[in-house]
Amino acid sequence: MSGYTATLGGRQYRFAGLGPLLAAASPERSGDRLAGLAAESAQQRVAARLALAEVPLERFLAEPVIPYEDDDVTRLILDSHDAAAFAPVAGLTVGEFRDWLLSEAADAIALAAVAPGITPEMAAAVSKLMGNADLVAVARKVRVVTAFRSTIGLPGRISTRLQPNHPTDDPAGVAAALLDGLLLGSGDAVIGINPATDSPKAVRDLLELLDGVIERYAIPTQSCVLSHVTTSIGLMERGAPVDLVFQSIAGTQAANASFGVTLGLLDEAYEAVSALGRGTVGQNALYFETGQGSALSADAHHGVDQQTVEARAYAVARRYDPLLVNTVVGFIGPEYLYDGRQILRAALEDHFCGKLLGLPMGLDICYTNHADADDDDIATMLTMLGVAGASFVICTPGGDDIMLNYQSASYHDALYLREVLGLRPAPEFEAWLDRIGLLDERGGIRDVTGTAHPLKELAA
Amino acid sequence: MTDLVAQATDATMWAALRRHTQARIGLGRAGSGLPTQHRLALQAAHAAARDAVHSPFDADAVAGALTGVPTLRVRSAAPDRLTYLQRPDLGRRLDPADRARLPRGDWDLVFVIADGLSSRAVHDHAAPVLRATAALLPGPGWRTAPVVLAEQARVALGDDIAHALGATMVVVLIGERPGMSAADSLGAYLTYRPRPGATTDADRNCLSNIRPPLGLSHSDAATKLAALMRRARELELTGVALKDESDEAAPLAP
């Protein structure tokens, strides 16, 4: 075990391995302190970055942060590594990799080509040398396009998940929030409900409600009820209208076990939903959520910092060609991301790493009431992620989710984002908005308050 | 149909829809933004939730609402609210002195009432849910330990408590994280044969949003919880393998 060293301010700092080096190089956050992994001083943090900048990218293939024999995510990462795709950057150090990513040579085509050669740990490592602006500038260049009934991730567009949650899954309550979101032009990424219980009957009722509305108005979007993957598999077997299979995933085998999932189970779900073939313009049919802190929360982080573990979850996601992946940044609480500044940093890191690894990365930009953050932080994050080219964001009525008890972006926030950045919805959905009279002359969403509109029949 | 809808004002439509949800629907627009009154209403709700997180747990009041039911008090290893918020690991472990005081016995079940992130939820809902659930599980088949009232507690503190008592099953009634419309939402977590440090969230079953009249009622929560508990005992497990089938009216289509 060689270890890594750097000298700063006349003092030599030593780091026992890549895991401790990555942890010490991480921008400050409460979760790494909770885990006892954070840098002990500001200078030690910078020393770690100096050492990390000198590490060859190839080193990450030789020194897994979690042993190969202990963890199936490590095995997935190393066994699926594409050496040919890696070749153009194989000779670079982490510091040189940052410079290359920021250069004009790293355009959309080059970045897409190299993605299968990048491991999560390489992405996490380079992100730790990057400022917030770097994370925006590089992510913005990456193109990841996926499709089911709408196409996600095209240039100049941003999609939204319409999230009409209800505390008891009451169909009338869900329908009311669904109407609100549709009238505000939301839902082109997915209409996705977090159910209050995992009861197969309740989940099926919600699936049929959403399927009915999508069919009635011929909306080019997809539905998802975010139940456990085993529930979705059971419902598909019983003929329920499942568009997308959802699962929360994490970056270690043990953390996935805490969610009740294995790669084998995800393989099974992938095959089952692919066989349904319910997409029209594409067949990406998986939807994953992740979030920094979940592995530590399950005591399954193996001494790896929370951002690196998070990036490892993206290796799980990319195995299944998902339609959508989002980090639920800020949901888990102040013990992992203490305030608006830490949540913003994590949002930019997760989006960057996901995109670099080739995922259709979106965000649930959010905070809980025990974190030191508010709706101004939402506006800041939303704007930066809009500039960074996020594939989609999650939106709720008034930014207030009454089922999950947290605050996210609102449908209004998405209108703001599209207005100030000139971003548009998915093309199929935009055409539908036009057909149904919701698109105004400037490409924004028409305010139909006080006038008749066919969608309002949902209220009848 | 369309004519009827056209005649109705939007205000009437949204008022009718709001009978079904507390979601902030039909807020209108100021350009792309929220109208002023709604922006300020959101700030007021956020302020109330922020304040609710820090309100103290009144164990005396909860014990008072459980007249005739033996109770015990414990603290987690988190000494205060600030530490509790930043150190969930401490909220999952008993204070060592309190652990030593728990009476070991041949218990089938222990109820834990834990403050979690909303004492208000616990004050309003824990005792009635506990009473209603216990009433559905009669007879000598359920040897129930004294109810444990736990301060600065996370869900997994129930594992430590059940283990110390020697209880087979633990139900933790705990205050959920306050939201903007709901600062009083109770959660119920059921775990069969918990093993402190080894049991994971996938080993539990959860009912959330117990919060009448807008969330789950006390009696509905008790019915679901008792059904899950009976099924857990039959299968000798809890977690993702145990589904809540209590509202399964008829078998789904094959």
XYZ file of C-alpha atoms in Angstrom:
714
model
C 0.000 0.000 0.000
C 1.790 3.069 -1.210
C -0.480 5.819 0.011
C -0.616 9.355 -1.360
C 1.209 12.449 -0.176
C 1.324 16.174 -0.797
C 3.203 19.055 0.767
C 1.459 22.307 1.552
C 2.609 25.218 3.705
C 5.791 23.368 4.639
C 3.855 20.386 5.959
C 3.570 16.954 4.417
C 0.142 15.332 4.365
C -0.308 11.621 3.903
C -3.417 9.709 2.814
C -3.575 5.939 3.286
C -5.397 5.079 0.067
C -7.670 6.360 -2.677
C -10.729 6.167 -0.416
C -9.316 8.417 2.320
C -7.780 10.683 -0.345
C -11.109 11.187 -2.125
C -12.843 11.803 1.202
C -10.316 14.396 2.346
C -10.463 16.149 -1.047
C -14.267 16.529 -0.868
C -15.827 19.938 -0.390
C -17.098 20.181 3.160
C -20.419 18.556 4.036
C -22.000 17.328 7.244
C -22.377 13.711 6.063
C -18.646 13.189 5.661
C -18.110 14.638 9.121
C -20.809 12.329 10.502
C -18.936 9.407 8.946
C -15.623 10.617 10.352
C -14.194 10.914 6.829
C -13.945 14.661 6.259
C -10.691 16.583 6.038
C -9.505 17.691 9.449
C -8.565 21.170 8.244
C -8.984 23.435 5.265
C -5.309 22.982 4.392
C -5.514 19.216 4.602
C -8.433 19.392 2.166
C -6.391 21.350 -0.359
C -3.378 19.064 0.199
C -5.635 16.133 -0.659
C -6.650 17.881 -3.858
C -3.004 18.484 -4.740
C -2.298 14.788 -4.280
C -5.458 13.754 -6.105
C -4.582 15.934 -9.105
C -1.425 13.824 -9.589
C -3.180 10.439 -9.499
C -3.313 8.727 -12.935
C -6.865 7.818 -13.981
C -5.648 4.253 -14.552
C -4.975 4.007 -10.821
C -8.760 3.866 -10.205
C -8.936 0.596 -12.146
C -6.161 -0.922 -10.028
C -7.280 0.295 -6.613
C -11.051 -0.069 -6.083
C -12.340 2.011 -3.168
C -14.444 -0.989 -2.103
C -12.858 -4.437 -2.680
C -13.936 -6.368 -5.773
C -14.685 -9.511 -3.789
C -16.847 -7.652 -1.235
C -19.231 -5.693 -3.400
C -21.189 -6.384 -6.570
C -21.254 -2.695 -7.555
C -17.443 -2.705 -7.657
C -17.589 -5.856 -9.778
C -20.123 -4.214 -12.091
C -17.921 -1.121 -12.452
C -14.735 -3.022 -13.242
C -16.257 -5.843 -15.299
C -18.188 -3.425 -17.530
C -15.306 -0.969 -17.988
C -14.779 -0.198 -21.675
C -11.011 0.012 -22.240
C -11.377 1.199 -25.832
C -13.609 4.110 -24.832
C -11.171 4.916 -22.022
C -8.151 4.995 -24.329
C -8.235 8.725 -25.229
C -7.929 9.725 -21.552
C -6.074 6.677 -20.236
C -2.777 8.513 -19.970
C -4.152 11.477 -18.010
C -3.962 12.287 -14.331
C -7.083 13.502 -12.530
C -5.835 17.079 -12.801
C -5.139 16.721 -16.515
C -8.550 15.115 -16.954
C -10.175 18.251 -15.487
C -8.257 20.425 -17.929
C -9.252 18.190 -20.834
C -12.927 18.202 -19.821
C -12.926 21.998 -19.809
C -11.129 22.213 -23.158
C -12.778 22.596 -26.541
C -11.532 19.137 -27.470
C -14.048 17.678 -25.065
C -17.150 18.387 -27.112
C -20.456 16.522 -27.028
C -19.186 13.793 -29.352
C -15.922 13.238 -27.477
C -17.698 13.204 -24.120
C -20.278 10.671 -25.297
C -17.532 8.471 -26.720
C -15.475 8.467 -23.542
C -18.411 7.889 -21.129
C -18.256 4.050 -21.084
C -14.578 4.326 -20.174
C -15.173 6.581 -17.178
C -15.745 4.920 -13.830
C -17.800 6.568 -11.073
C -14.684 7.026 -8.973
C -12.919 8.873 -11.814
C -15.925 11.150 -12.221
C -16.148 11.787 -8.484
C -12.399 12.417 -8.275
C -12.336 15.015 -11.037
C -15.434 16.711 -9.643
C -13.546 17.317 -6.395
C -11.011 19.398 -8.315
C -13.743 21.394 -10.049
C -15.521 24.525 -8.922
C -19.271 24.982 -9.248
C -18.781 26.825 -12.536
C -16.631 23.967 -13.909
C -19.352 21.477 -13.017
C -21.883 23.559 -14.945
C -19.620 24.204 -17.935
C -18.719 20.550 -18.546
C -22.151 19.073 -17.815
C -23.663 21.575 -20.233
C -21.617 20.089 -23.073
C -22.827 16.530 -22.506
C -25.767 15.245 -24.534
C -27.762 12.287 -23.268
C -31.005 11.637 -25.133
C -33.559 9.027 -24.047
C -37.157 8.386 -25.059
C -40.361 6.545 -24.243
C -43.449 8.549 -25.350
C -41.493 11.800 -25.099
C -37.851 12.536 -25.828
C -35.733 13.720 -22.911
C -32.441 15.618 -23.040
C -32.457 17.391 -26.412
C -30.505 20.684 -26.660
C -32.422 23.769 -25.544
C -35.023 21.768 -23.674
C -35.740 20.813 -20.092
C -38.465 18.449 -18.953
C -40.378 18.169 -15.707
C -41.740 15.388 -13.573
C -45.253 16.227 -12.474
C -45.518 14.872 -8.917
C -49.175 14.864 -7.777
C -48.613 13.035 -4.481
C -51.347 12.596 -1.898
C -50.931 11.464 1.717
C -53.478 8.629 1.406
C -53.247 8.029 -2.355
C -56.799 9.375 -2.687
C -57.583 9.247 -6.433
C -59.596 12.495 -6.381
C -56.775 14.291 -4.576
C -54.189 12.938 -7.001
C -56.360 13.942 -9.970
C -56.710 17.489 -8.604
C -52.943 17.928 -8.320
C -52.496 16.303 -11.726
C -54.864 18.841 -13.304
C -52.987 21.692 -11.622
C -49.660 20.461 -13.008
C -50.955 19.852 -16.533
C -52.517 23.315 -16.693
C -49.089 24.710 -15.807
C -47.483 22.718 -18.624
C -45.744 20.146 -16.438
C -45.249 16.401 -16.869
C -43.209 15.808 -20.026
C -40.538 13.724 -18.260
C -43.039 11.632 -16.337
C -46.159 11.894 -14.251
C -44.780 10.210 -11.181
C -46.469 9.492 -7.858
C -44.778 8.433 -4.633
C -47.419 6.157 -3.121
C -48.148 6.392 0.591
C -48.093 2.604 0.925
C -46.631 -0.175 -1.182
C -49.969 -2.007 -1.325
C -50.295 -3.587 -4.798
C -53.977 -2.661 -4.961
C -53.349 1.012 -4.162
C -50.445 1.169 -6.615
C -52.546 -0.392 -9.351
C -55.406 2.047 -8.746
C -52.990 4.946 -9.202
C -51.440 3.406 -12.328
C -54.874 3.021 -13.881
C -55.842 6.563 -12.973
C -52.728 7.981 -14.662
C -53.001 5.659 -17.641
C -56.612 6.750 -18.106
C -55.746 10.450 -18.169
C -52.769 9.940 -20.499
C -54.982 7.971 -22.870
C -58.001 10.317 -22.652
C -55.980 13.375 -23.637
C -53.391 11.508 -25.758
C -50.586 13.035 -23.713
C -47.143 12.097 -25.029
C -45.709 11.228 -21.633
C -45.311 8.254 -19.324
C -46.618 7.413 -15.882
C -44.855 5.908 -12.929
C -45.952 4.958 -9.431
C -42.751 4.800 -7.455
C -43.348 1.524 -5.646
C -40.716 -1.049 -4.805
C -39.409 -2.993 -7.805
C -40.896 -6.239 -6.464
C -44.335 -4.599 -6.400
C -43.883 -3.432 -10.006
C -42.817 -6.916 -11.104
C -45.909 -8.393 -9.436
C -48.182 -5.812 -11.044
C -46.693 -6.385 -14.503
C -47.335 -10.105 -14.081
C -50.962 -9.251 -13.306
C -51.340 -7.028 -16.371
C -51.305 -3.589 -14.739
C -50.432 -0.642 -17.044
C -46.807 -0.134 -15.996
C -44.926 2.328 -18.216
C -41.728 2.779 -16.213
C -40.303 0.580 -13.480
C -38.923 2.648 -10.636
C -36.375 1.860 -7.981
C -34.262 3.756 -5.469
C -30.675 2.631 -5.827
C -27.367 3.292 -4.111
C -23.667 2.815 -4.707
C -22.885 -0.295 -2.700
C -24.265 -3.813 -2.588
C -25.090 -3.436 1.111
C -26.900 -0.120 0.595
C -28.934 -1.665 -2.215
C -29.730 -4.561 0.114
C -31.101 -1.991 2.574
C -33.509 -0.949 -0.206
C -34.428 -4.598 -0.712
C -32.833 -4.795 -4.164
C -30.092 -6.761 -5.880
C -28.686 -6.464 -9.383
C -30.430 -9.745 -10.171
C -33.776 -8.301 -9.172
C -33.158 -5.205 -11.307
C -32.186 -7.457 -14.223
C -35.504 -9.249 -13.813
C -37.475 -5.983 -13.731
C -35.575 -4.675 -16.773
C -36.458 -7.752 -18.801
C -40.099 -7.668 -17.709
C -40.698 -4.007 -18.506
C -38.736 -4.162 -21.767
C -40.967 -7.019 -22.883
C -44.048 -4.801 -22.473
C -42.811 -2.377 -25.156
C -45.232 0.382 -24.180
C -43.028 3.226 -25.442
C -43.766 4.911 -28.770
C -40.734 7.050 -29.660
C -38.304 5.002 -27.545
C -38.048 2.099 -25.121
C -36.025 3.437 -22.195
C -38.266 2.122 -19.422
C -36.409 2.387 -16.128
C -36.517 5.247 -13.666
C -34.031 5.506 -10.802
C -33.649 7.839 -7.880
C -30.479 8.253 -5.866
C -29.139 10.703 -3.331
C -26.012 11.463 -1.368
C -26.122 10.018 2.131
C -28.260 6.934 1.491
C -25.328 4.524 1.861
C -24.139 6.122 5.069
C -27.722 6.182 6.321
C -27.812 2.403 5.834
C -24.351 2.055 7.384
C -23.223 0.613 4.058
C -20.651 3.141 2.806
C -17.452 1.121 3.443
C -15.593 4.233 4.582
C -16.074 5.943 1.212
C -17.182 9.594 1.110
C -20.820 10.196 0.298
C -20.320 11.852 -3.076
C -18.122 9.027 -4.402
C -20.621 6.410 -3.191
C -23.391 8.385 -4.875
C -21.505 8.351 -8.187
C -21.186 4.569 -7.888
C -24.990 4.322 -7.937
C -24.829 5.726 -11.474
C -22.919 2.634 -12.574
C -25.907 0.596 -11.421
C -28.296 2.917 -13.258
C -26.461 2.899 -16.586
C -26.623 -0.880 -16.789
C -30.364 -0.538 -17.492
C -30.548 2.241 -20.145
C -32.945 4.282 -17.999
C -35.308 6.940 -19.318
C -34.745 9.055 -16.218
C -32.351 9.235 -13.296
C -32.524 11.856 -10.614
C -30.690 12.595 -7.442
C -33.006 13.666 -4.673
C -30.598 16.227 -3.391
C -31.370 17.673 0.012
C -34.147 15.214 0.862
C -32.181 13.179 3.342
C -31.564 15.959 5.808
C -29.043 18.229 7.489
C -26.926 15.404 8.858
C -25.768 14.764 5.264
C -26.099 18.167 3.597
C -26.384 20.842 6.212
C -27.483 23.953 4.358
C -28.306 25.521 1.023
C -24.647 25.859 0.088
C -23.920 22.157 0.619
C -27.119 21.108 -1.168
C -26.224 23.270 -4.189
C -22.738 21.789 -4.368
C -24.109 18.249 -4.169
C -26.698 18.988 -6.855
C -24.025 20.215 -9.253
C -21.701 17.281 -8.469
C -24.415 14.659 -8.921
C -25.637 16.179 -12.161
C -22.091 16.443 -13.523
C -21.101 12.877 -12.550
C -24.334 11.417 -13.887
C -23.966 13.197 -17.217
C -20.279 12.338 -17.532
C -21.180 8.674 -17.059
C -23.822 8.959 -19.783
C -27.032 9.140 -17.770
C -30.208 11.177 -18.485
C -29.654 13.086 -15.276
C -32.321 15.177 -13.648
C -32.811 16.486 -10.155
C -35.223 16.717 -7.342
C -33.945 20.024 -6.009
C -35.280 20.045 -2.504
C -34.863 20.638 1.190
C -36.487 19.539 4.393
C -37.682 21.700 7.226
C -34.903 20.609 9.533
C -32.211 21.776 7.070
C -30.942 25.330 6.912
C -32.371 26.171 3.494
C -35.402 27.856 1.949
C -37.104 28.650 -1.344
C -34.367 31.100 -2.320
C -31.976 28.135 -2.370
C -34.383 26.344 -4.704
C -34.289 29.309 -7.087
C -30.497 29.433 -7.039
C -30.119 25.712 -7.639
C -32.772 25.600 -10.317
C -31.109 28.409 -12.246
C -27.647 26.835 -12.099
C -28.967 23.420 -13.052
C -30.951 24.931 -15.897
C -27.761 26.513 -17.205
C -25.962 23.179 -16.675
C -28.478 21.481 -18.964
C -30.263 19.223 -16.489
C -32.475 16.722 -18.309
C -35.436 17.328 -16.032
C -36.500 18.607 -12.640
C -39.222 17.449 -10.287
C -42.103 19.853 -9.713
C -44.852 19.871 -7.100
C -47.886 22.111 -6.445
C -46.537 25.310 -4.921
C -43.219 23.535 -4.287
C -44.793 21.760 -1.304
C -45.118 17.967 -1.305
C -47.836 17.055 1.177
C -47.051 13.340 1.060
C -43.263 13.313 1.467
C -43.180 16.402 3.687
C -40.470 18.327 1.914
C -40.150 21.284 -0.439
C -39.118 20.913 -4.050
C -39.438 23.106 -7.125
C -42.925 24.269 -8.090
C -44.612 24.212 -11.491
C -44.160 27.983 -11.399
C -40.422 27.518 -10.892
C -40.282 25.502 -14.113
C -42.141 28.278 -15.952
C -39.587 30.752 -14.601
C -36.693 28.578 -15.708
C -38.008 28.104 -19.218
C -38.743 31.809 -19.487
C -35.375 33.172 -18.335
C -33.247 30.571 -20.130
C -35.421 30.147 -23.209
C -35.782 26.412 -22.576
C -38.623 24.358 -24.025
C -40.366 21.106 -23.075
C -39.836 17.774 -24.837
C -40.840 18.189 -28.503
C -43.712 15.677 -28.466
C -45.133 17.269 -25.313
C -44.661 20.782 -26.678
C -46.662 19.813 -29.761
C -49.386 18.418 -27.498
C -49.445 21.623 -25.431
C -49.966 23.491 -28.690
C -52.732 21.144 -29.842
C -54.572 21.524 -26.555
C -54.248 25.299 -26.545
C -51.770 25.717 -23.702
C -48.796 27.022 -25.693
C -48.630 30.791 -26.113
C -47.044 32.767 -28.953
C -43.678 32.978 -27.183
C -43.541 29.255 -26.493
C -44.567 29.715 -22.863
C -47.581 28.300 -21.084
C -50.814 30.169 -21.633
C -52.714 31.194 -18.505
C -56.181 29.700 -19.018
C -57.641 30.982 -15.764
C -61.234 32.031 -16.334
C -61.607 30.375 -19.700
C -62.951 26.984 -20.674
C -60.363 24.308 -21.302
C -60.829 20.598 -22.024
C -58.421 19.607 -19.248
C -60.761 21.218 -16.744
C -63.222 18.418 -17.454
C -60.960 16.359 -15.208
C -62.462 18.366 -12.364
C -65.982 17.340 -13.222
C -70.093 19.255 -20.397
C -67.737 21.894 -21.745
C -70.446 24.547 -21.476
C -71.024 23.704 -17.858
C -67.322 23.902 -17.158
C -67.074 27.222 -18.962
C -69.786 28.655 -16.760
C -68.102 27.641 -13.555
C -65.457 30.013 -12.367
C -61.981 28.681 -11.769
C -62.322 29.683 -8.143
C -65.299 27.378 -7.758
C -63.489 24.558 -9.507
C -60.383 24.819 -7.319
C -62.460 25.162 -4.162
C -64.206 21.901 -5.043
C -60.919 20.171 -5.802
C -59.370 21.361 -2.547
C -61.874 19.212 -0.679
C -59.772 16.244 -1.831
C -56.263 17.504 -1.175
C -54.268 19.969 0.876
C -51.844 20.376 -2.036
C -51.302 24.009 -3.073
C -53.289 23.766 -6.289
C -54.852 26.531 -8.382
C -52.614 29.268 -7.015
C -52.799 31.393 -10.143
C -49.834 33.236 -11.617
C -47.989 36.531 -11.479
C -46.246 36.105 -14.826
C -44.324 32.880 -14.326
C -44.209 33.380 -10.565
C -46.538 32.891 -7.643
C -48.946 35.669 -6.670
C -47.722 37.574 -3.598
C -50.295 36.172 -1.158
C -49.270 32.592 -1.953
C -45.558 33.308 -1.696
C -46.101 34.775 1.771
C -48.366 31.869 2.760
C -45.549 29.477 1.855
C -43.132 31.451 3.997
C -45.544 31.351 6.924
C -45.909 27.574 6.625
C -42.154 27.113 6.424
C -41.708 29.231 9.534
C -44.237 27.080 11.445
C -42.499 23.869 10.381
C -39.076 25.236 11.331
C -40.422 26.086 14.752
C -42.143 22.661 15.087
C -38.884 20.767 14.596
C -37.540 22.320 17.756
C -40.568 21.961 20.043
C -39.799 19.717 23.069
C -41.298 16.224 23.640
C -43.819 16.155 26.496
C -43.540 12.569 27.758
C -45.748 13.376 30.759
C -48.622 14.356 28.494
C -48.293 11.162 26.423
C -48.139 9.014 29.562
C -51.210 10.881 30.840
C -53.126 9.931 27.679
C -52.258 6.269 28.289
C -53.942 5.960 31.695
C -53.825 2.369 32.880
C -51.035 1.424 30.490
C -47.598 0.972 32.066
C -44.939 3.199 30.537
C -41.172 3.597 30.750
C -39.028 6.593 29.741
C -35.762 6.375 27.859
C -33.415 8.758 26.085
C -31.264 8.057 23.074
C -27.525 8.669 23.138
C -28.136 12.127 21.596
C -28.105 14.496 24.566
C -29.894 17.434 22.917
C -31.818 18.532 19.814
C -28.847 20.046 18.025
C -26.799 16.867 18.379
C -29.848 14.803 17.442
C -30.265 16.667 14.146
C -26.624 16.204 13.148
C -25.938 12.731 14.574
C -28.613 10.190 13.590
C -26.307 7.408 14.778
C -26.736 8.627 18.346
C -30.512 8.807 17.940
C -30.542 5.092 17.040
C -28.786 3.991 20.247
C -30.051 4.005 23.803
C -28.372 5.962 26.506
C -26.443 3.149 28.265
C -27.916 3.888 31.703
C -31.453 3.798 30.272
C -30.760 0.528 28.457
C -29.726 -1.093 31.729
C -33.061 -0.107 33.316
C -35.258 -1.876 30.732
C -36.941 -5.003 32.197
C -36.015 -8.104 30.224
C -38.953 -10.459 29.695
C -40.696 -12.914 27.420
C -42.468 -10.195 25.396
C -44.204 -10.762 22.065
C -44.470 -7.055 21.450
C -43.300 -3.648 22.532
C -44.741 -0.299 21.481
C -42.270 2.577 21.368
C -43.528 6.154 21.212
C -40.676 8.274 19.876
C -40.498 12.041 19.339
C -38.661 11.869 16.007
C -38.849 15.161 14.133
C -42.302 16.265 15.276
C -43.299 16.061 18.913
C -46.626 17.542 17.926
C -47.517 14.471 15.847
C -46.741 12.227 18.799
C -48.719 14.364 21.237
C -51.768 14.370 18.949
C -51.844 10.835 17.536
C -49.603 8.291 19.283
C -51.791 7.386 22.258
C -55.050 6.926 20.290
C -53.338 4.804 17.610
C -51.683 2.671 20.272
C -54.950 2.136 22.155
C -56.894 1.284 18.989
C -54.218 -1.144 17.807
C -53.918 -2.873 21.156
C -57.711 -3.321 21.216
C -57.512 -5.279 17.948
C -54.902 -7.668 19.314
C -56.662 -9.161 22.295
C -55.917 -12.217 24.327
C -52.924 -13.855 25.894
C -51.288 -14.307 22.484
C -49.746 -10.844 22.682
C -47.614 -10.475 25.782
C -46.951 -6.754 25.574
C -44.091 -4.957 27.342
C -44.597 -1.566 28.999
C -44.892 1.221 26.428
C -41.516 2.913 26.009
C -41.538 6.711 25.629
C -38.320 7.684 23.883
C -36.750 11.123 23.595
C -34.365 12.305 20.811
C -35.207 9.038 19.051
C -34.908 7.699 15.502
C -36.835 4.689 14.180
C -33.967 2.270 14.759
C -33.895 3.091 18.463
C -36.794 0.620 18.585
C -34.373 -2.162 17.600
C -32.162 -1.388 20.561
C -35.179 -1.178 22.877
C -36.720 -4.454 21.661
C -33.384 -6.208 21.944
C -32.812 -4.966 25.485
C -36.333 -6.023 26.530
C -36.199 -9.362 24.729
C -39.282 -8.456 22.647
C -40.005 -10.331 19.390
C -41.738 -7.484 17.579
C -41.482 -3.718 17.882
C -43.871 -1.031 16.701
C -42.365 2.458 16.698
C -44.839 5.344 16.556
C -42.747 8.359 15.636
C -43.165 11.993 14.584
C -42.384 12.406 10.902
C -40.403 15.247 9.422
C -42.735 18.282 9.319
C -43.881 19.457 5.934
C -45.447 22.737 4.954
C -49.020 21.523 5.180
C -48.407 18.893 7.810
C -46.360 19.412 10.930
C -48.303 16.685 12.804
C -47.810 13.518 10.732
C -47.209 10.256 12.638
C -45.411 7.236 11.197
C -45.675 3.616 12.401
C -42.766 1.239 11.797
C -43.137 -2.483 12.362
C -40.083 -4.712 12.751
C -40.015 -8.431 13.508
C -37.074 -9.743 15.511
C -34.965 -6.604 15.135
C -31.214 -6.920 15.511
C -29.572 -3.617 16.460
C -27.055 -2.634 13.812
C -28.045 -5.462 11.446
C -31.707 -4.703 10.757
C -32.164 -2.399 7.762
C -35.080 -0.343 6.480
C -35.919 -3.161 4.061
C -36.698 -5.296 7.119
C -39.483 -2.963 8.244
C -43.031 -2.167 7.224
C -44.212 1.391 7.454
C -47.480 3.277 7.620
C -47.022 6.976 7.086
C -49.145 10.094 7.224
C -51.286 9.086 10.199
C -52.936 12.446 10.650
C -56.719 12.636 10.772
C -58.833 14.048 9.339
C -56.689 14.705 6.252
C -54.311 11.753 6.513
C -54.870 8.208 7.716
C -57.353 8.026 10.623
C -56.418 6.496 13.969
C -58.788 3.563 13.456
C -57.681 2.894 9.856
C -54.059 3.050 10.949
C -54.800 0.606 13.766
C -56.609 -1.789 11.407
C -53.742 -1.778 8.912
C -51.125 -2.029 11.610
C -52.853 -4.907 13.405
C -53.236 -6.778 10.093
C -49.547 -6.303 9.328
C -48.639 -7.450 12.833
C -50.711 -10.632 12.584
C -49.268 -11.399 9.164
C -45.736 -10.652 10.382
C -46.179 -13.143 13.190
C -47.507 -15.795 10.800
C -44.612 -15.326 8.389
C -42.096 -14.553 11.148
C -40.787 -11.579 9.188
C -41.362 -7.981 8.245
C -40.036 -5.940 5.323
C -40.427 -6.001 1.566
C -41.589 -9.642 1.602
C -44.625 -8.619 3.673
C -47.098 -6.577 1.624
C -49.973 -4.532 3.004
C -52.892 -6.447 1.495
C -55.484 -5.178 4.005
C -57.322 -3.114 1.395
C -57.118 -5.838 -1.245
C -60.869 -6.105 -1.854
C -60.606 -8.895 -4.409
C -57.766 -10.678 -6.126
C -56.308 -8.676 -9.003
C -56.829 -9.900 -12.544
C -54.468 -12.753 -13.373
